[in-house]
Short mmCIF file of C-alpha atoms and ligand atoms in Angstrom, two decimals:
data_model
loop_
_atom_site.label_atom_id
_atom_site.label_comp_id
_atom_site.label_asym_id
_atom_site.label_seq_id
_atom_site.Cartn_x
_atom_site.Cartn_y
_atom_site.Cartn_z
CA MET O 1 104.14 114.61 41.83
CA THR O 2 100.58 115.73 41.88
CA ASP O 3 98.59 116.81 38.84
CA ILE O 4 95.12 118.08 38.17
CA GLN O 5 94.07 114.85 36.58
CA THR O 6 95.11 112.74 39.57
CA ILE O 7 93.37 115.12 41.87
CA ARG O 8 90.14 114.95 39.98
CA SER O 9 89.98 111.22 40.12
CA THR O 10 91.09 111.01 43.70
CA LEU O 11 88.25 113.55 44.54
CA ALA O 12 85.77 111.46 42.55
CA ASN O 13 86.77 108.31 44.48
CA LEU O 14 86.57 110.08 47.97
CA ARG O 15 83.14 111.50 47.01
CA SER O 16 81.62 108.12 45.99
CA ASP O 17 83.27 106.39 49.04
CA GLY O 18 82.04 109.06 51.27
CA GLU O 19 78.58 108.79 49.93
CA THR O 20 78.39 105.15 50.33
CA ARG O 21 79.62 105.33 54.01
CA LEU O 22 77.22 108.05 54.77
CA GLY O 23 74.29 106.32 53.16
CA GLY O 24 74.92 103.25 55.46
CA VAL O 25 74.72 105.07 58.67
CA ALA O 26 71.75 104.15 60.82
CA ASP O 27 71.78 106.45 63.87
CA LEU O 28 72.97 110.17 64.57
CA GLU O 29 75.89 109.12 66.67
CA THR O 30 77.62 107.03 64.04
CA LEU O 31 76.71 109.97 61.44
CA ALA O 32 78.90 112.36 63.45
CA GLU O 33 81.81 109.88 63.50
CA VAL O 34 81.60 109.17 59.84
CA GLU O 35 81.17 112.98 58.98
CA ARG O 36 84.32 113.85 60.97
CA SER O 37 86.36 110.99 59.30
CA ILE O 38 85.32 112.18 55.86
CA LEU O 39 85.43 116.00 56.27
CA GLY O 40 87.35 116.57 59.38
CA LYS O 41 90.99 118.01 59.67
CA ARG O 42 92.56 114.48 59.52
CA SER O 43 90.57 113.23 56.58
CA ALA O 44 91.90 112.26 53.24
CA LEU O 45 90.05 115.34 51.87
CA ALA O 46 92.00 117.71 54.27
CA GLY O 47 95.16 115.89 53.25
CA LEU O 48 94.61 116.56 49.55
CA GLY O 49 94.04 120.25 50.43
CA ALA O 50 97.33 120.42 51.90
CA ALA O 51 98.98 118.80 48.85
CA LEU O 52 97.47 121.58 46.62
CA LYS O 53 100.23 123.86 47.36
CA ASP O 54 102.62 121.89 45.04
CA LEU O 55 100.56 122.71 42.08
CA ALA O 56 101.15 125.67 39.65
CA GLY O 57 99.09 128.65 40.23
CA SER O 58 96.29 128.15 37.54
CA GLU O 59 96.05 124.43 38.29
CA ARG O 60 95.94 125.07 41.94
CA ALA O 61 92.91 127.39 41.62
CA GLU O 62 91.14 124.73 39.57
CA ALA O 63 92.06 121.89 41.98
CA GLY O 64 91.09 124.20 44.94
CA GLN O 65 87.59 124.72 43.42
CA ALA O 66 87.06 121.02 42.71
CA LEU O 67 87.96 120.19 46.20
CA GLN O 68 85.49 122.74 47.44
CA GLN O 69 82.70 121.27 45.40
CA THR O 70 83.61 117.75 46.65
CA ARG O 71 83.49 119.00 50.28
CA GLN O 72 80.12 120.75 49.68
CA ALA O 73 78.55 117.70 47.99
CA LEU O 74 79.57 115.52 50.93
CA SER O 75 78.41 117.82 53.42
CA ASP O 76 75.10 118.29 51.70
CA PHE O 77 74.78 114.57 51.57
CA ALA O 78 75.58 114.24 55.21
CA ARG O 79 72.75 116.81 56.05
CA GLN O 80 70.32 114.81 53.87
CA VAL O 81 71.21 111.62 55.92
CA ARG O 82 70.77 113.73 59.21
CA ASP O 83 67.45 115.04 58.25
CA GLU O 84 66.20 111.48 57.30
CA LEU O 85 67.44 110.05 60.61
CA ASP O 86 65.92 112.93 62.54
CA ARG O 87 62.42 112.21 60.83
CA ARG O 88 62.60 108.47 61.73
CA ASP O 89 63.52 109.34 65.28
CA ALA O 90 60.44 111.59 65.61
CA GLU O 91 58.15 109.06 64.01
CA ARG O 92 59.31 106.25 66.35
CA ARG O 93 58.74 108.51 69.36
CA LEU O 94 55.09 109.21 68.07
CA VAL O 95 54.46 105.62 67.82
CA GLU O 96 55.86 104.91 71.30
CA GLU O 97 54.11 107.74 73.13
CA ARG O 98 50.76 107.25 71.36
CA LEU O 99 47.75 107.32 73.69
CA ASP O 100 44.82 105.20 72.54
CA LEU O 101 42.10 107.49 73.60
CA SER O 102 39.33 105.03 72.31
CA GLU O 103 40.65 102.47 74.91
CA ILE O 104 40.56 104.98 77.86
CA ALA O 105 36.98 105.99 76.89
CA CYS O 106 35.83 102.39 77.03
CA GLY O 107 37.55 101.89 80.23
CA SER O 108 38.67 98.46 79.16
CA ARG O 109 42.35 99.01 79.77
CA ARG O 110 44.56 101.60 81.60
CA PRO O 111 46.46 103.99 79.23
CA PRO O 112 49.93 102.90 78.47
CA LEU O 113 51.63 105.88 80.19
CA ALA O 114 51.34 106.55 84.00
CA ALA O 115 49.55 109.82 83.95
CA SER O 116 49.87 111.22 87.51
CA SER O 117 47.42 114.06 86.91
CA ARG O 118 44.45 111.58 86.19
CA SER O 119 42.37 111.23 89.52
CA ALA O 120 41.08 107.73 89.50
CA GLY O 121 38.47 108.04 92.18
CA HIS O 122 38.06 105.39 95.02
CA LEU O 123 35.45 103.20 96.74
CA HIS O 124 32.71 104.97 98.68
CA LEU O 125 33.28 105.49 102.30
CA VAL O 126 30.66 102.86 103.26
CA THR O 127 32.06 100.40 100.84
CA GLN O 128 35.52 101.02 102.30
CA THR O 129 34.03 100.46 105.92
CA ARG O 130 32.32 97.23 104.85
CA ASP O 131 35.53 95.86 103.33
CA GLU O 132 37.33 96.69 106.48
CA LEU O 133 34.74 94.99 108.64
CA GLU O 134 34.80 91.74 106.40
CA GLU O 135 38.69 91.72 106.69
CA THR O 136 38.51 91.99 110.47
CA PHE O 137 35.96 89.18 110.73
CA ILE O 138 37.78 86.99 108.16
CA SER O 139 41.02 87.34 110.34
CA MET O 140 39.02 86.14 113.27
CA GLY O 141 37.83 82.94 111.47
CA PHE O 142 34.42 83.82 110.10
CA ASP O 143 33.49 83.50 106.53
CA VAL O 144 31.13 86.08 104.56
CA VAL O 145 27.75 85.19 103.35
CA GLU O 146 25.21 87.21 101.38
CA GLY O 147 21.56 86.85 100.74
CA PRO O 148 18.72 88.39 98.72
CA GLU O 149 17.50 91.96 99.35
CA VAL O 150 13.91 91.12 98.45
CA GLU O 151 12.40 88.59 101.07
CA THR O 152 9.33 86.90 102.09
CA ASP O 153 7.71 87.69 105.31
CA TRP O 154 8.74 84.39 106.58
CA TYR O 155 12.53 84.85 106.36
CA ASN O 156 12.30 88.47 107.52
CA PHE O 157 9.91 88.03 110.31
CA GLU O 158 8.06 84.71 110.98
CA ALA O 159 11.09 82.46 111.28
CA LEU O 160 12.70 85.02 113.45
CA ASN O 161 10.06 84.33 116.15
CA MET O 162 7.64 86.99 114.93
CA PRO O 163 4.21 85.48 113.75
CA PRO O 164 1.80 87.68 111.82
CA ASP O 165 0.61 90.51 113.95
CA HIS O 166 3.40 90.19 116.47
CA PRO O 167 3.81 93.66 117.99
CA ALA O 168 7.61 93.43 117.85
CA ARG O 169 7.21 93.80 114.02
CA GLY O 170 6.70 97.48 114.72
CA MET O 171 10.36 97.88 115.43
CA TRP O 172 10.94 97.78 111.69
CA ASP O 173 8.97 100.12 109.38
CA THR O 174 8.58 97.74 106.32
CA LEU O 175 8.48 98.58 102.50
CA TYR O 176 6.29 95.89 100.86
CA LEU O 177 6.17 94.94 97.22
CA ARG O 178 3.24 94.31 95.20
CA LEU O 179 3.99 90.68 94.74
CA GLY O 180 2.04 87.59 96.00
CA SER O 181 -0.61 88.12 98.54
CA PRO O 182 -0.42 91.62 100.33
CA GLU O 183 2.28 92.07 102.70
CA THR O 184 4.04 88.84 101.99
CA VAL O 185 6.99 90.07 99.81
CA LEU O 186 9.07 92.82 101.23
CA LEU O 187 12.53 94.72 101.07
CA ARG O 188 14.30 93.20 103.92
CA THR O 189 14.50 95.37 107.06
CA HIS O 190 17.67 93.91 108.51
CA THR O 191 20.36 91.26 107.48
CA SER O 192 18.81 88.66 109.94
CA PRO O 193 16.99 86.83 107.27
CA VAL O 194 20.29 85.67 105.91
CA GLN O 195 20.85 84.02 109.34
CA VAL O 196 17.48 82.12 108.64
CA ARG O 197 18.68 80.91 105.30
CA LEU O 198 22.02 79.81 106.53
CA MET O 199 20.45 77.89 109.47
CA SER O 200 17.87 76.41 107.04
CA LYS O 201 20.61 74.93 104.90
CA GLY O 202 21.68 73.05 107.96
CA ASP O 203 25.50 73.28 107.36
CA LEU O 204 26.76 73.14 110.85
CA PRO O 205 28.62 74.57 112.67
CA ILE O 206 28.12 78.30 111.50
CA TYR O 207 30.80 81.07 111.91
CA SER O 208 29.71 83.77 109.37
CA VAL O 209 29.12 87.38 108.89
CA MET O 210 26.32 88.69 106.63
CA PRO O 211 26.82 92.26 105.16
CA GLY O 212 24.25 93.86 102.93
CA ARG O 213 21.74 96.58 102.20
CA CYS O 214 18.56 96.88 104.15
CA TYR O 215 15.52 99.09 103.62
CA ARG O 216 13.10 100.76 105.98
CA ARG O 217 10.24 103.27 105.56
CA ASP O 218 12.16 105.99 107.32
CA THR O 219 12.35 109.68 106.36
CA PRO O 220 15.97 110.47 105.80
CA ASP O 221 17.32 112.56 108.68
CA ALA O 222 20.83 113.24 110.38
CA ARG O 223 20.83 109.70 111.67
CA HIS O 224 18.62 107.68 109.36
CA LEU O 225 18.64 106.57 105.80
CA PRO O 226 15.84 104.60 104.11
CA VAL O 227 18.42 102.57 102.34
CA PHE O 228 21.46 101.56 104.60
CA HIS O 229 23.79 98.71 105.24
CA GLN O 230 24.08 96.19 108.15
CA ILE O 231 26.52 93.56 109.07
CA GLU O 232 25.47 90.59 111.08
CA GLY O 233 27.24 87.82 112.74
CA LEU O 234 26.08 84.28 113.50
CA VAL O 235 27.74 81.50 115.39
CA VAL O 236 25.95 78.11 115.78
CA ASP O 237 27.87 75.35 117.44
CA GLU O 238 27.82 72.84 120.31
CA GLY O 239 28.26 74.47 123.78
CA ILE O 240 28.29 78.18 122.72
CA THR O 241 27.60 80.42 125.68
CA PHE O 242 26.88 84.19 126.30
CA GLY O 243 30.55 84.42 127.45
CA ASP O 244 31.65 83.43 123.92
CA MET O 245 29.48 86.23 122.48
CA ALA O 246 30.84 88.78 124.77
CA GLY O 247 34.41 87.58 124.10
CA VAL O 248 33.91 87.80 120.19
CA ILE O 249 32.43 91.31 120.48
CA GLU O 250 35.41 92.39 122.60
CA VAL O 251 37.99 90.88 120.30
CA PHE O 252 36.23 92.46 117.12
CA THR O 253 36.25 95.81 119.00
CA GLU O 254 39.93 95.79 119.60
CA ALA O 255 40.82 94.41 116.19
CA PHE O 256 38.72 96.86 114.35
CA PHE O 257 39.02 100.18 116.44
CA GLY O 258 42.45 99.58 117.89
CA GLU O 259 44.25 98.81 121.14
CA GLY O 260 42.54 100.18 124.25
CA MET O 261 39.10 100.07 122.84
CA HIS O 262 36.60 97.96 124.60
CA SER O 263 33.01 96.81 124.41
CA ARG O 264 30.18 96.48 127.12
CA LEU O 265 26.70 94.97 126.97
CA ARG O 266 23.37 96.45 128.19
CA PRO O 267 20.17 94.29 128.50
CA SER O 268 17.75 94.75 125.73
CA PHE O 269 15.14 92.92 123.55
CA PHE O 270 14.99 91.27 120.27
CA PRO O 271 12.39 88.67 119.38
CA PHE O 272 14.93 86.36 117.86
CA THR O 273 17.47 86.38 120.68
CA GLU O 274 17.11 85.42 124.29
CA PRO O 275 18.81 86.91 126.35
CA SER O 276 19.33 89.88 124.29
CA ALA O 277 21.65 92.86 124.65
CA GLU O 278 22.84 96.08 123.05
CA PHE O 279 26.51 96.47 122.65
CA GLU O 280 28.45 99.73 123.13
CA VAL O 281 32.11 100.38 122.14
CA THR O 282 34.51 102.96 123.52
CA CYS O 283 33.86 106.20 121.68
CA PRO O 284 36.28 106.18 118.74
CA ILE O 285 36.32 110.19 118.58
CA CYS O 286 37.55 110.68 122.21
CA ALA O 287 38.74 107.19 123.24
CA GLY O 288 36.62 107.19 126.02
CA ALA O 289 37.25 110.64 127.63
CA GLY O 290 33.81 111.89 126.88
CA CYS O 291 32.96 114.21 123.75
CA ARG O 292 29.82 115.61 122.07
CA THR O 293 29.55 112.52 119.95
CA CYS O 294 29.10 110.07 122.86
CA SER O 295 27.23 112.74 124.92
CA GLY O 296 30.05 112.75 127.41
CA SER O 297 29.58 109.12 128.36
CA GLY O 298 32.73 107.75 126.63
CA TRP O 299 30.58 105.00 125.06
CA ILE O 300 28.86 104.80 121.64
CA GLU O 301 25.91 102.26 121.10
CA LEU O 302 26.78 100.18 117.97
CA GLY O 303 24.24 97.32 117.66
CA GLY O 304 22.20 94.51 119.08
CA CYS O 305 23.03 90.88 119.95
CA GLY O 306 22.00 87.89 121.85
CA MET O 307 21.66 84.10 122.08
CA VAL O 308 19.71 82.56 119.28
CA ASP O 309 16.12 82.02 120.62
CA PRO O 310 15.28 78.16 120.65
CA ASN O 311 12.16 79.14 118.57
CA VAL O 312 14.44 80.22 115.79
CA PHE O 313 16.29 77.00 115.91
CA THR O 314 13.19 74.93 115.69
CA ALA O 315 11.78 77.00 112.72
CA THR O 316 15.05 76.36 110.84
CA GLY O 317 15.27 72.69 111.72
CA ILE O 318 18.12 72.91 114.15
CA ASP O 319 17.99 70.88 117.40
CA PRO O 320 17.96 73.50 120.21
CA GLU O 321 18.82 70.68 122.70
CA ARG O 322 22.26 69.97 121.03
CA TYR O 323 23.20 73.33 119.44
CA SER O 324 23.35 76.87 120.78
CA GLY O 325 24.53 80.16 119.26
CA PHE O 326 24.65 83.90 119.20
CA ALA O 327 24.00 86.54 116.82
CA PHE O 328 24.95 90.35 116.62
CA GLY O 329 24.36 93.11 114.11
CA PHE O 330 25.04 96.63 113.57
CA GLY O 331 24.68 99.41 110.95
CA ILE O 332 27.71 99.94 108.73
CA ASP O 333 26.62 103.60 107.62
CA ARG O 334 26.10 104.46 111.35
CA LEU O 335 29.67 103.18 112.14
CA ALA O 336 31.13 105.09 109.34
CA GLN O 337 29.36 108.19 110.51
CA VAL O 338 30.64 107.77 114.04
CA ARG O 339 34.14 107.14 112.99
CA THR O 340 34.31 110.28 110.63
CA SER O 341 32.34 112.48 113.00
CA LEU O 342 29.78 113.10 110.14
CA ALA O 343 27.01 115.31 111.38
CA ASP O 344 24.55 114.48 108.80
CA MET O 345 24.30 110.86 107.41
CA ARG O 346 22.47 112.02 104.24
CA ALA O 347 26.02 113.16 102.95
CA LEU O 348 26.55 109.46 102.23
CA LEU O 349 23.85 109.44 99.72
CA ASP O 350 24.41 112.93 98.00
CA ASN O 351 27.28 111.93 95.74
CA ASP O 352 29.13 115.16 96.18
CA VAL O 353 32.70 114.48 95.14
CA ARG O 354 33.84 117.29 97.46
CA PHE O 355 32.59 115.37 100.33
CA LEU O 356 33.50 112.08 99.09
CA SER O 357 36.98 112.63 97.98
CA GLN O 358 38.00 113.29 101.72
CA PHE O 359 37.86 109.68 102.50
N1 LIG G 401 18.47 92.51 113.32
C1 LIG G 401 18.64 93.33 114.44
C2 LIG G 401 18.19 94.86 113.90
O1 LIG G 401 18.13 95.18 112.77
C3 LIG G 401 20.06 93.64 114.88
C4 LIG G 401 20.34 92.26 115.61
C5 LIG G 401 21.00 91.22 114.88
C6 LIG G 401 20.05 92.05 117.00
C7 LIG G 401 21.32 90.12 115.52
C8 LIG G 401 20.43 90.86 117.68
C9 LIG G 401 20.95 89.91 116.93
O2 LIG G 401 17.87 95.74 114.66
#
């Protein structure tokens, strides 16, 4: 038979048992389960409540009150445990989702979260074009060589078959530096001095392209920049012919501009090549049909080329009886201009993001 004493001690046991179990819970899911087993319909507490009906009236009220207190105490305890678990959860999320702003500012590391709304910027149109050109030539078996932008007169002119006062120097408006004797140190006017450096090293054969920045004393306009980029190709080996040059230019044109694009040569003059030619490619805007960019001809003039002049071989210590070779060169900025139908080249220097972000 149930009596009030037994009920009181049972309630005390249920409470301490319940608190121990609740205190050991580590996550919200387990908490819900434990809570159900302590306070739910099938719990010992609920069973005890059902047994109260056997008690005499006054005792029943007392026992009922005690049971209610125990129930209240246990559910208060469960709420405390829940609050504590919630707090720990929030704290953990804060740490996990923390952005280290100092590191983003320094640019030393990417933020730990992929933030899709951050715009990362990209390489400049001219750099993209240069990278593409390099890749095309590398795929054709060329290597990439760079040289200094500040040159001596010898590398930029004299070794290229232009002795002092040679009239052909007028083809390039030169910026000189106040270094050494007057007019001996300059900003290179083309990438051809890198050819001279490569040939002077004497590591033959040569199959190289030489991209880089060049300078001319030009006033900027829609088609000229005083600082611009060229890429030059040089092949020196035994038995190299004009036909090899035309073939390489044709293969490059198709690899770079795409199928159905061709090249053609027209006679020209450069002091360092003989014979010399200008090369044209199918207009990339109209694919040869004729448009405003190509003045209706279907062709765009891209650059110069020719067989390396024997005097250049002699100046750089290569035997012209044994070796022959060809060179070609063209403007990277100009190519980027033609390909994007850019009316004014000066936009390439303006640093206007609205323009640059289009490419
Ligand atoms: N260096 C020449 C220029 O700047 C281009 C060129 C390169 C021509 C190689 C022929 C051979 O105009």
